[in-house]
Coordinates of C-alpha atoms in Angstrom, one line a residue:
M1 CA -28.3 -11.8 11.5
S2 CA -28.6 -13.8 14.8
R3 CA -31.9 -14.4 16.6
R4 CA -30.8 -12.2 19.5
Q5 CA -30.1 -9.3 17.0
W6 CA -33.6 -9.7 15.6
V7 CA -35.1 -9.6 19.1
T8 CA -33.1 -6.7 20.5
G9 CA -31.9 -4.9 17.4
K10 CA -33.4 -2.3 15.1
W11 CA -35.5 -4.9 13.4
A12 CA -37.4 -6.0 16.5
V13 CA -40.2 -3.4 16.3
P14 CA -41.0 -3.7 12.6
A15 CA -40.8 -7.5 12.8
L16 CA -43.4 -7.7 15.7
S17 CA -45.6 -5.1 14.0
G18 CA -45.5 -7.0 10.8
I19 CA -46.4 -10.2 12.5
L20 CA -49.5 -8.6 14.1
I21 CA -50.6 -7.1 10.7
V22 CA -50.3 -10.6 9.1
A23 CA -52.1 -12.2 12.0
S24 CA -54.9 -9.6 11.6
F25 CA -55.3 -10.4 7.9
L26 CA -55.3 -14.1 8.4
L27 CA -57.9 -13.9 11.2
E28 CA -60.2 -11.7 9.2
R29 CA -59.9 -14.1 6.2
A30 CA -60.4 -17.2 8.4
I31 CA -63.7 -16.0 10.1
G32 CA -65.0 -13.9 7.3
G33 CA -66.0 -11.1 9.7
T34 CA -69.2 -12.9 10.8
A35 CA -68.5 -14.9 14.0
N36 CA -66.0 -12.6 15.7
P37 CA -67.3 -10.9 18.9
T38 CA -67.6 -7.1 19.0
L39 CA -64.8 -5.6 21.0
A40 CA -65.6 -1.9 20.7
P41 CA -67.8 0.0 23.2
Q42 CA -71.2 1.4 21.9
W43 CA -70.1 5.0 22.4
W44 CA -67.4 4.6 19.7
F45 CA -70.1 4.0 17.1
D46 CA -72.6 6.4 18.5
A47 CA -70.0 9.1 18.1
G48 CA -69.7 8.2 14.4
V49 CA -66.0 8.1 14.5
H50 CA -65.7 4.6 13.0
A51 CA -65.4 5.0 9.2
T52 CA -64.4 1.6 8.0
H53 CA -66.8 -0.8 9.7
T54 CA -70.5 -0.7 10.6
A55 CA -71.6 -0.9 14.2
G56 CA -71.0 -4.3 15.7
S57 CA -68.1 -5.0 13.4
F58 CA -65.1 -3.9 15.6
L59 CA -63.5 -7.3 15.4
L60 CA -60.5 -9.1 17.0
S61 CA -58.7 -8.5 13.7
D62 CA -59.1 -4.8 14.2
L63 CA -57.6 -5.1 17.7
L64 CA -54.6 -6.9 16.2
M65 CA -54.2 -4.1 13.6
L66 CA -54.4 -1.5 16.4
A67 CA -51.8 -3.4 18.4
A68 CA -49.5 -3.4 15.3
A69 CA -49.9 0.4 15.0
V70 CA -49.1 0.9 18.7
V71 CA -46.0 -1.4 18.6
A72 CA -44.6 0.4 15.5
G73 CA -45.8 3.9 16.5
H74 CA -44.9 4.2 20.2
G75 CA -41.2 4.8 19.4
I76 CA -42.1 7.3 16.7
L77 CA -44.4 9.2 19.0
A78 CA -41.7 9.2 21.7
K79 CA -39.2 10.7 19.3
A80 CA -41.7 13.3 18.2
L81 CA -42.4 14.4 21.8
R82 CA -38.7 14.6 22.6
A83 CA -38.2 16.8 19.5
L84 CA -41.1 19.0 20.5
G85 CA -39.4 19.3 23.9
A86 CA -36.4 20.7 22.0
R87 CA -38.8 23.0 20.0
V88 CA -38.3 21.0 16.8
V89 CA -41.2 20.0 14.6
G90 CA -39.9 16.9 12.9
I91 CA -41.0 14.2 10.5
D92 CA -41.9 11.9 13.4
L93 CA -44.6 14.3 14.5
L94 CA -46.2 14.3 11.1
V95 CA -46.4 10.5 11.1
S96 CA -47.6 10.4 14.7
I97 CA -50.5 12.8 14.1
A98 CA -51.5 10.9 10.9
A99 CA -51.4 7.5 12.7
I100 CA -53.4 8.8 15.7
G101 CA -55.9 10.4 13.4
A102 CA -56.3 7.2 11.4
V103 CA -57.0 5.3 14.7
L104 CA -59.6 7.9 15.8
I105 CA -61.5 7.6 12.6
G106 CA -61.3 3.8 12.8
N107 CA -58.9 3.3 9.9
F108 CA -56.7 0.8 11.8
W109 CA -55.1 -0.6 8.6
E110 CA -53.8 2.8 7.5
A111 CA -52.5 3.5 11.0
A112 CA -50.7 0.2 11.2
A113 CA -49.4 0.4 7.6
V114 CA -48.0 3.9 8.0
T115 CA -46.2 3.2 11.3
F116 CA -45.0 -0.2 10.2
L117 CA -43.6 1.2 6.9
F118 CA -42.0 4.1 8.7
S119 CA -40.3 1.8 11.3
V120 CA -39.1 -0.4 8.5
G121 CA -37.7 2.6 6.7
H122 CA -35.9 3.7 9.9
A123 CA -34.3 0.2 10.3
L124 CA -33.3 0.2 6.6
E125 CA -31.9 3.7 6.9
A126 CA -29.8 2.7 9.9
A127 CA -28.5 -0.4 8.1
T128 CA -27.6 1.4 4.9
L129 CA -26.1 4.4 6.7
N130 CA -23.9 1.9 8.6
K131 CA -22.9 0.5 5.2
T132 CA -21.9 4.0 4.0
R133 CA -19.8 4.3 7.1
S134 CA -18.0 1.1 6.2
A135 CA -14.7 2.9 5.4
L136 CA -14.6 4.2 9.0
A137 CA -15.4 0.7 10.3
E138 CA -12.6 -0.7 8.2
L139 CA -10.2 1.8 9.7
V140 CA -11.2 0.8 13.2
A141 CA -10.9 -2.9 12.2
V142 CA -7.2 -2.5 11.2
A143 CA -6.3 -1.2 14.6
P144 CA -4.0 -3.9 16.2
D145 CA -5.2 -5.7 19.3
T146 CA -1.8 -7.0 20.6
A147 CA 1.9 -6.1 20.5
I148 CA 5.1 -8.0 21.1
V149 CA 7.5 -6.0 23.1
M150 CA 11.0 -6.6 24.6
R151 CA 10.7 -6.4 28.4
D152 CA 13.3 -7.6 30.8
G153 CA 15.2 -9.1 27.9
E154 CA 12.2 -11.3 26.9
Q155 CA 9.5 -11.1 24.3
Q156 CA 6.1 -10.4 25.8
E157 CA 2.8 -10.3 24.1
I158 CA 0.6 -7.5 25.5
P159 CA -2.5 -5.5 24.5
A160 CA -1.5 -2.8 22.0
G161 CA -2.9 -0.1 24.3
Q162 CA -0.3 -1.1 27.0
V163 CA 2.8 -0.4 24.9
R164 CA 4.9 2.3 26.6
M165 CA 6.6 5.2 24.9
G166 CA 10.2 4.3 24.0
E167 CA 9.7 0.5 24.1
I168 CA 11.1 -1.7 21.3
V169 CA 8.2 -3.5 19.5
L170 CA 8.8 -6.6 17.4
V171 CA 6.9 -6.8 14.1
K172 CA 7.0 -10.3 12.5
N173 CA 5.8 -11.5 9.1
G174 CA 2.0 -11.2 8.8
A175 CA 1.6 -9.1 12.0
K176 CA 0.0 -5.7 12.3
V177 CA 2.3 -2.8 13.4
P178 CA 0.9 -1.7 16.8
V179 CA 2.7 1.7 17.1
D180 CA 4.2 4.6 15.1
G181 CA 7.9 4.9 15.1
P182 CA 11.2 4.4 13.3
V183 CA 12.7 1.1 12.5
V184 CA 15.8 0.5 14.7
S185 CA 16.8 -2.9 13.3
G186 CA 15.8 -5.3 10.5
T187 CA 14.2 -5.1 7.1
G188 CA 10.7 -5.9 5.9
A189 CA 7.9 -5.1 3.5
I190 CA 5.0 -3.2 5.0
D191 CA 1.5 -2.9 3.4
E192 CA 0.5 0.7 4.1
A193 CA -2.9 0.6 2.3
S194 CA -4.8 1.4 5.5
I195 CA -2.9 4.7 5.9
T196 CA -1.9 5.8 2.3
G197 CA -4.4 3.9 0.2
E198 CA -1.4 2.4 -1.8
S199 CA -1.7 -1.4 -2.2
I200 CA 1.9 -2.1 -3.1
P201 CA 4.0 -2.9 0.1
V202 CA 6.9 -0.5 0.9
E203 CA 10.3 -1.8 1.8
K204 CA 11.4 -0.7 5.3
S205 CA 14.8 -0.7 6.9
K206 CA 16.7 1.2 9.7
S207 CA 15.5 4.8 10.3
D208 CA 12.4 4.3 8.1
Q209 CA 9.0 5.3 9.7
V210 CA 6.2 2.8 10.1
F211 CA 2.6 3.4 11.2
A212 CA 0.2 1.6 13.5
G213 CA -2.4 -0.4 11.6
T214 CA -0.1 -1.3 8.7
V215 CA 0.7 -5.0 8.0
S216 CA 4.0 -6.8 7.6
R217 CA 4.2 -8.8 4.4
G218 CA 7.6 -10.2 5.0
G219 CA 10.7 -9.7 7.1
F220 CA 11.3 -8.9 10.7
L221 CA 11.4 -5.4 12.2
Q222 CA 12.3 -3.9 15.6
V223 CA 10.4 -0.6 16.0
L224 CA 10.9 2.2 18.6
A225 CA 7.5 3.2 19.9
T226 CA 7.2 7.0 19.5
G227 CA 3.5 7.1 18.8
I228 CA 1.1 5.0 20.9
G229 CA -2.6 4.8 21.6
A230 CA -4.5 7.9 20.5
D231 CA -1.2 9.5 19.4
T232 CA -0.8 7.2 16.4
T233 CA -1.4 8.3 12.8
L234 CA -4.2 5.7 12.5
A235 CA -6.0 7.0 15.6
R236 CA -5.8 10.6 14.3
I237 CA -7.2 9.4 10.9
I238 CA -10.1 7.6 12.5
H239 CA -10.8 10.7 14.7
R240 CA -10.7 13.0 11.7
V241 CA -12.9 10.8 9.5
E242 CA -15.4 10.4 12.3
E243 CA -15.6 14.2 12.7
A244 CA -15.6 14.8 9.0
Q245 CA -18.5 12.5 8.3
D246 CA -20.6 14.3 10.9
A247 CA -19.7 17.8 9.7
K248 CA -22.3 19.6 7.6
A249 CA -21.9 20.9 4.1
A250 CA -23.4 24.3 3.2
T251 CA -26.2 22.6 1.2
Q252 CA -27.0 20.4 4.2
S253 CA -27.3 23.4 6.5
F254 CA -29.7 25.0 4.1
I255 CA -31.8 21.8 3.9
D256 CA -31.9 21.6 7.7
R257 CA -33.2 25.2 7.8
F258 CA -35.6 24.5 5.0
S259 CA -37.1 21.5 6.8
R260 CA -37.6 23.4 10.0
W261 CA -40.0 25.7 8.1
Y262 CA -41.3 23.0 5.7
T263 CA -42.6 20.6 8.3
P264 CA -44.9 23.1 10.1
A265 CA -46.0 24.3 6.7
V266 CA -47.1 20.8 5.8
M267 CA -49.2 20.6 9.0
I268 CA -50.9 23.9 8.2
L269 CA -51.6 22.7 4.6
A270 CA -53.1 19.5 6.0
L271 CA -55.3 21.4 8.5
V272 CA -56.5 23.8 5.8
A273 CA -57.2 21.0 3.3
G274 CA -59.2 19.1 6.0
L275 CA -61.2 22.2 7.0
V276 CA -62.0 23.2 3.4
T277 CA -62.9 19.8 2.1
G278 CA -64.3 18.3 5.3
D279 CA -62.2 15.2 4.5
V280 CA -60.2 14.1 7.5
V281 CA -58.6 11.2 5.5
L282 CA -57.2 13.7 2.9
A283 CA -55.7 15.8 5.7
L284 CA -54.0 12.9 7.3
T285 CA -52.8 11.6 4.0
L286 CA -51.2 14.9 3.2
L287 CA -49.3 14.7 6.5
V288 CA -47.8 11.4 5.5
I289 CA -46.9 11.9 1.9
A290 CA -45.4 15.4 2.4
C291 CA -42.8 14.0 4.8
P292 CA -39.4 15.5 3.8
G293 CA -37.5 12.3 4.9
A294 CA -35.7 11.7 1.6
L295 CA -34.8 15.4 1.4
V296 CA -33.4 15.5 4.9
I297 CA -31.2 12.5 4.5
S298 CA -30.1 13.2 0.9
I299 CA -27.1 15.3 1.8
P300 CA -25.6 13.6 4.9
V301 CA -25.7 10.2 3.4
A302 CA -23.7 11.4 0.3
I303 CA -21.2 13.2 2.5
V304 CA -20.7 10.1 4.7
A305 CA -20.2 8.0 1.6
G306 CA -17.9 10.5 -0.2
I307 CA -15.6 11.1 2.8
G308 CA -15.5 7.4 3.6
R309 CA -14.5 6.5 0.1
A310 CA -11.8 9.2 0.1
A311 CA -10.4 7.9 3.5
R312 CA -10.3 4.4 2.0
N313 CA -8.0 5.8 -0.7
G314 CA -5.7 7.6 1.7
I315 CA -7.4 11.0 1.2
L316 CA -8.6 12.8 4.4
I317 CA -11.2 15.5 3.7
K318 CA -11.9 17.6 6.8
G319 CA -15.7 17.8 6.4
G320 CA -18.7 18.3 4.2
E321 CA -18.1 22.0 3.7
F322 CA -14.6 21.3 2.3
L323 CA -15.9 18.4 0.2
E324 CA -18.4 20.7 -1.4
T325 CA -15.8 23.5 -1.9
S326 CA -13.4 21.0 -3.5
A327 CA -16.0 20.3 -6.2
K328 CA -15.7 23.9 -7.3
I329 CA -11.9 24.1 -7.5
S330 CA -10.9 25.9 -10.7
A331 CA -7.3 26.7 -10.0
V332 CA -4.6 24.7 -8.2
A333 CA -1.4 26.3 -6.9
V334 CA 1.5 24.0 -6.2
D335 CA 4.8 24.5 -4.6
K336 CA 7.8 23.1 -6.7
T337 CA 10.1 21.5 -4.1
G338 CA 8.6 18.4 -2.5
T339 CA 5.4 18.6 -4.6
L340 CA 6.4 18.6 -8.3
T341 CA 9.8 17.4 -7.3
E342 CA 10.8 14.6 -4.9
G343 CA 12.1 17.1 -2.3
R344 CA 15.5 15.4 -2.0
P345 CA 17.9 17.7 -3.9
Q346 CA 21.4 16.5 -4.8
L347 CA 24.5 18.5 -5.4
T348 CA 25.2 18.4 -9.2
D349 CA 27.8 21.0 -10.0
V350 CA 30.8 22.8 -8.4
V351 CA 32.1 25.4 -10.9
V352 CA 35.5 27.0 -9.8
L353 CA 35.9 30.6 -10.9
D354 CA 39.0 31.6 -8.8
A355 CA 42.3 30.4 -10.3
T356 CA 43.8 30.1 -6.8
M357 CA 41.3 27.6 -5.6
D358 CA 40.1 24.1 -6.6
R359 CA 36.8 22.2 -6.3
A360 CA 37.5 21.1 -2.7
D361 CA 38.1 24.8 -1.7
V362 CA 34.8 26.0 -3.2
L363 CA 32.9 23.1 -1.6
R364 CA 34.6 23.6 1.8
W365 CA 33.7 27.3 2.0
A366 CA 30.1 26.7 0.8
A367 CA 29.6 23.9 3.3
A368 CA 31.1 25.9 6.1
A369 CA 28.6 28.7 5.3
E370 CA 25.6 26.4 5.0
A371 CA 26.4 24.6 8.3
G372 CA 24.3 27.2 10.1
S373 CA 21.4 27.3 7.6
E374 CA 18.0 25.6 7.9
H375 CA 17.4 25.9 4.2
P376 CA 16.6 22.5 2.4
L377 CA 19.3 23.1 -0.1
A378 CA 21.9 23.1 2.7
R379 CA 21.6 19.4 3.2
P380 CA 23.0 18.2 -0.2
I381 CA 25.9 20.6 0.1
L382 CA 26.9 19.4 3.6
E383 CA 26.4 15.7 2.7
T384 CA 28.7 16.0 -0.4
A385 CA 31.3 18.0 1.6
R386 CA 31.4 15.3 4.3
E387 CA 31.6 12.5 1.6
E388 CA 34.6 14.3 0.0
G389 CA 36.3 15.0 3.3
V390 CA 35.9 18.7 3.4
G391 CA 32.9 19.0 5.7
P392 CA 32.9 21.7 8.4
D393 CA 34.1 20.8 11.8
G394 CA 32.0 23.3 13.8
V395 CA 29.4 25.9 13.1
P396 CA 29.8 29.4 11.7
G397 CA 30.3 32.3 14.1
D398 CA 27.4 34.2 12.8
V399 CA 24.7 33.4 10.1
T400 CA 22.4 36.0 8.6
P401 CA 19.7 34.8 6.3
V402 CA 18.7 37.3 3.5
P403 CA 15.2 36.3 2.4
G404 CA 14.9 35.6 -1.3
K405 CA 18.7 36.1 -1.8
G406 CA 20.8 33.7 0.3
I407 CA 22.8 33.7 3.5
V408 CA 25.8 35.6 4.9
S409 CA 28.1 33.6 7.3
D410 CA 31.1 34.5 9.5
I411 CA 33.8 31.8 9.0
E412 CA 37.1 32.2 10.8
G413 CA 36.7 36.0 10.7
R414 CA 35.9 36.0 7.0
R415 CA 32.6 36.9 5.4
V416 CA 31.2 34.2 3.1
L417 CA 28.2 34.9 0.8
I418 CA 26.2 32.1 -0.8
G419 CA 23.2 33.0 -2.9
N420 CA 22.1 34.8 -6.0
G421 CA 23.3 37.9 -7.9
P422 CA 21.2 40.4 -5.9
L423 CA 22.9 39.1 -2.7
L424 CA 26.3 40.1 -4.3
E425 CA 25.0 43.5 -5.2
Q426 CA 23.6 44.1 -1.7
Y427 CA 27.0 43.5 -0.2
G428 CA 29.0 45.3 -2.9
V429 CA 30.7 42.2 -4.3
L430 CA 31.8 42.7 -7.9
D431 CA 31.1 39.8 -10.3
D432 CA 34.1 40.0 -12.6
V433 CA 34.5 36.3 -13.4
G434 CA 31.1 35.6 -15.1
A435 CA 29.3 34.0 -12.2
A436 CA 26.0 35.4 -13.3
D437 CA 26.3 33.8 -16.8
T438 CA 27.3 30.5 -15.2
A439 CA 24.3 30.6 -12.9
R440 CA 22.0 31.3 -15.8
A441 CA 23.3 28.4 -17.8
L442 CA 22.8 26.0 -14.8
A443 CA 19.3 27.4 -14.1
A444 CA 18.4 26.9 -17.8
A445 CA 19.3 23.2 -17.3
G446 CA 16.8 22.9 -14.4
R447 CA 19.3 23.3 -11.6
T448 CA 19.3 25.7 -8.7
P449 CA 22.6 27.7 -8.8
M450 CA 24.2 29.5 -5.8
I451 CA 27.2 31.9 -6.2
V452 CA 29.9 31.6 -3.5
A453 CA 32.0 34.6 -2.5
V454 CA 34.6 35.0 0.2
D455 CA 35.0 38.5 1.4
Q456 CA 34.9 40.6 -1.8
Q457 CA 35.9 37.8 -4.2
V458 CA 33.6 35.4 -6.1
I459 CA 35.2 32.0 -6.0
G460 CA 32.7 29.8 -7.7
V461 CA 29.1 28.6 -8.4
I462 CA 27.5 25.4 -7.0
A463 CA 24.3 23.9 -8.1
V464 CA 21.8 21.4 -6.8
A465 CA 18.9 19.7 -8.6
D466 CA 15.8 18.0 -7.3
R467 CA 14.5 15.1 -9.4
M468 CA 11.1 15.6 -11.0
R469 CA 8.4 13.2 -9.8
E470 CA 7.5 10.7 -12.5
D471 CA 3.7 11.4 -12.1
A472 CA 4.0 15.3 -12.0
S473 CA 3.0 15.8 -15.7
E474 CA 0.2 13.2 -15.4
M475 CA -1.1 15.0 -12.3
V476 CA -1.4 18.2 -14.2
A477 CA -3.1 16.5 -17.1
R478 CA -5.6 14.8 -14.8
L479 CA -6.3 18.1 -13.0
H480 CA -7.3 19.6 -16.3
A481 CA -9.4 16.6 -17.1
A482 CA -11.1 17.0 -13.7
G483 CA -12.2 20.5 -14.6
V484 CA -9.4 22.6 -13.2
R485 CA -8.8 25.4 -15.6
K486 CA -5.5 26.7 -14.3
V487 CA -2.5 24.9 -12.6
V488 CA 0.0 27.4 -11.2
M489 CA 3.5 26.9 -9.8
L490 CA 4.5 29.1 -6.9
T491 CA 8.2 28.7 -6.0
G492 CA 11.0 30.6 -4.4
D493 CA 13.4 29.1 -7.0
T494 CA 14.7 31.2 -9.9
R495 CA 12.6 31.7 -13.0
L496 CA 14.9 29.7 -15.3
V497 CA 14.7 26.6 -13.0
A498 CA 10.9 27.0 -12.6
E499 CA 10.4 27.3 -16.3
A500 CA 12.4 24.1 -16.9
V501 CA 10.1 22.3 -14.5
G502 CA 7.0 24.0 -15.8
K503 CA 7.8 23.0 -19.4
A504 CA 8.4 19.4 -18.4
T505 CA 5.1 19.1 -16.5
G506 CA 2.7 21.3 -18.5
I507 CA 2.1 23.9 -15.8
D508 CA -0.1 26.7 -17.1
E509 CA 1.4 29.6 -15.2
I510 CA 4.7 30.1 -13.3
H511 CA 5.5 32.5 -10.5
A512 CA 9.2 32.3 -9.4
S513 CA 11.6 33.9 -6.9
L514 CA 8.7 34.3 -4.5
L515 CA 8.9 35.0 -0.7
P516 CA 6.2 33.4 1.5
E517 CA 4.1 36.6 1.4
D518 CA 4.4 36.7 -2.4
K519 CA 2.8 33.2 -2.6
L520 CA -0.1 34.6 -0.5
D521 CA -0.5 37.5 -2.9
A522 CA -0.5 35.1 -5.9
V523 CA -3.3 33.0 -4.3
A524 CA -5.3 36.1 -3.5
K525 CA -4.9 37.3 -7.1
L526 CA -6.3 34.0 -8.4
Q527 CA -9.3 34.4 -6.0
R528 CA -9.8 38.0 -7.3
E529 CA -9.9 36.6 -10.8
G530 CA -12.9 34.5 -9.7
H531 CA -11.1 31.2 -9.1
V532 CA -11.8 28.7 -6.3
V533 CA -8.2 28.0 -5.3
A534 CA -6.6 24.9 -3.8
M535 CA -3.0 25.4 -2.5
V536 CA -0.7 22.3 -2.2
G537 CA 2.4 22.9 0.0
D538 CA 4.4 21.7 2.9
G539 CA 2.5 23.6 5.5
V540 CA 5.6 25.5 6.8
N541 CA 7.0 28.0 4.3
D542 CA 3.7 27.9 2.5
A543 CA 1.5 28.5 5.6
P544 CA 0.2 32.0 4.6
A545 CA -0.8 30.8 1.2
L546 CA -2.4 27.6 2.5
A547 CA -4.4 29.7 5.0
T548 CA -5.6 32.1 2.2
A549 CA -6.5 29.4 -0.3
N550 CA -10.1 28.1 -0.3
I551 CA -8.7 24.6 0.2
G552 CA -5.4 23.9 1.8
V553 CA -3.9 20.5 0.7
A554 CA -1.1 18.7 2.6
M555 CA 1.0 16.2 0.7
G556 CA 2.5 13.1 2.4
A557 CA 0.7 13.8 5.7
A558 CA 1.2 10.3 7.1
G559 CA 3.0 10.7 10.4
S560 CA 2.4 14.5 10.5
A561 CA 0.0 15.3 13.3
V562 CA -0.1 18.9 12.3
A563 CA -1.0 18.2 8.7
V564 CA -3.7 15.7 9.6
E565 CA -5.3 18.1 12.1
T566 CA -5.0 21.4 10.2
A567 CA -5.2 20.7 6.4
D568 CA -8.6 20.9 4.7
I569 CA -7.5 17.9 2.6
A570 CA -4.6 15.7 3.7
L571 CA -3.1 13.3 1.1
M572 CA -1.6 10.6 3.4
G573 CA 0.9 9.4 0.8
D574 CA 3.3 11.1 -1.6
N575 CA 1.2 10.1 -4.7
L576 CA 0.5 13.2 -6.7
L577 CA -2.4 11.5 -8.5
K578 CA -4.4 11.5 -5.2
L579 CA -5.0 15.3 -5.8
P580 CA -7.1 15.0 -9.0
Q581 CA -8.7 11.9 -7.5
A582 CA -9.8 13.9 -4.5
I583 CA -11.3 16.7 -6.8
G584 CA -13.0 14.1 -9.0
L585 CA -14.5 12.4 -6.0
A586 CA -15.7 15.7 -4.6
K587 CA -17.4 16.5 -7.9
R588 CA -19.1 13.1 -8.0
T589 CA -20.3 13.5 -4.4
V590 CA -21.8 16.9 -5.1
S591 CA -23.5 15.4 -8.2
V592 CA -25.0 12.7 -6.1
M593 CA -26.2 15.3 -3.6
R594 CA -28.0 17.2 -6.4
Q595 CA -29.6 14.0 -7.8
N596 CA -30.8 13.1 -4.3
I597 CA -32.4 16.5 -3.7
L598 CA -34.1 16.4 -7.1
L599 CA -35.4 12.9 -6.5
A600 CA -36.7 13.8 -3.0
L601 CA -38.5 16.9 -4.2
A602 CA -40.0 15.1 -7.3
T603 CA -41.3 12.3 -5.1
V604 CA -43.2 14.8 -2.9
V605 CA -44.6 16.7 -5.8
V606 CA -45.8 13.5 -7.6
L607 CA -47.4 12.2 -4.4
L608 CA -49.1 15.5 -3.7
A609 CA -50.6 15.5 -7.2
G610 CA -51.7 11.9 -6.6
V611 CA -53.5 12.8 -3.4
F612 CA -55.5 15.7 -4.9
A613 CA -56.2 13.7 -8.1
G614 CA -57.3 10.7 -6.0
G615 CA -55.9 7.2 -5.7
V616 CA -53.0 7.8 -3.3
T617 CA -53.8 6.5 0.2
M618 CA -51.8 7.0 3.4
S619 CA -50.2 3.5 3.3
L620 CA -49.4 3.9 -0.4
G621 CA -47.9 7.3 0.2
M622 CA -45.8 6.0 3.0
L623 CA -44.6 3.1 0.9
V624 CA -43.5 5.4 -1.9
H625 CA -42.0 7.8 0.7
E626 CA -39.8 5.1 2.2
A627 CA -38.9 3.8 -1.2
S628 CA -37.6 7.2 -2.1
V629 CA -35.5 7.3 1.1
L630 CA -33.9 4.0 0.2
V631 CA -33.3 5.1 -3.4
V632 CA -31.5 8.2 -2.1
I633 CA -29.3 6.1 0.2
L634 CA -28.5 3.5 -2.5
N635 CA -27.6 6.3 -4.9
A636 CA -25.2 7.7 -2.4
M637 CA -23.7 4.3 -1.8
R638 CA -22.5 4.2 -5.4
L639 CA -19.7 6.5 -4.2
L640 CA -18.3 3.6 -2.2
R641 CA -17.6 1.6 -5.3

């Protein structure tokens, strides 16, 4: 720390007060209390308020000790008066009354010691709290300062905040990416640890998304700026973490309410003790040792550390309330597509069931019908049709989605159905070619089948499959290890497909063929059974269930402003193992909160017993009090490891 920081920073007051205390001790030792002139007026001693020296012994060393108390105590008194102005009786008022009382009875050492130790404690609290906020500081530090853009056909280096929307930004090896946007040219490896928490660089090429604050580890990229300044993913993360670290947990709100009653109660206790015993020193000592400082700080410091640690790992937790709730999660509901699977289905089968048609015909009719569909399974059908030269030229005349069953399209004046058996029944199409049996066989193999019918004739069955994530089964195992009793799959897919995925991953319970409102009902049923439920989904089809769950979790939220802002927990990357990691961290954070509360209360009880038993002075009580505050903070800082 520089000399300027010592003079102007948080350590200036305790440093000056400490110097005055040391000077007082040295002066008293040097002159032995015999040759020093008396500095107190005679009325002081006539009033009998001086308890520690005889008349004529108010020495220069006492003046230095009084000065130390004033230097360290004036800020404490100012804070106490400001709090009183807001009708808050706080810890600073207790210390101020104790210090002023010690001065009035001539106990200058106790006044100086109490205020000095309290100011040292404040400085140490500030320093260690800043340390617990280190994850936020690290996020701010990765924000790029400059950017290289193409302007007027030339490369220009400008401040990152001056990049304009739609400009081409050049990202060279070793440089920080200054904007969010897609790669328009070039290839490179990008370290996305600041966003997703993953340390392994990700290969980027044309059309891939990159984020501000990530670092190029090789290659050369040209990026189209679509997110600049406060609209970047990094800026949203910093804003969310900042808000989350200041948000209160339910336990913290209770402690705050408790301290508002506790502090005045301590003052009444001290007053009663002083009146009953006639011992002013005892009353003032009670004010000091009963300070609830460690109790008040025990919760926020743990929340700050826990949320900061999560952010460093690419896990955004919205606030202390959600952190505390996450520690109680006993059931996790997951969507299949995009969560347990990669969310990139591929066409796997085209089964022809009409002797007058071939594979190309079935695929052509299916693609023509799906051309007007927004369903995720439409994409692999259309892509395969285009690759095989049978892709649709235009769009269907009319498309009618039938929730939970499929779609009905008007193609060249003919009605095309693509979906499941109930869709055929609804439109009176007879399955006389064994389409249902074919669909069941494909579903049993873990694929999603769709029956295709033109007018009143079934012509074939197509199937798509989404590859299982490699870490899906490990996620389920780790959730169980983290204390989650039930992992439930909620999917709109058929039961046979869902069961194939569930068997491979170790899912406890499967609910298939669900509509969005059915997923909501399934979550509500888990809650009625007494579970605290976390729902993991894509935030669109699963919105009702996400809103109903105790904790809504967004997967792969990097680049999604909606997910970052609305999810209770946002997993920035697509790593499934972040979910059990988040729950485990929440449990550790709540455990630290409980340890801190117990330590704070135990310290006050022990000190109170020591005061009434004798032997605990104001200065010793304040020393132990500040030590307990530091222990509470250091205990919370373990979460940062």
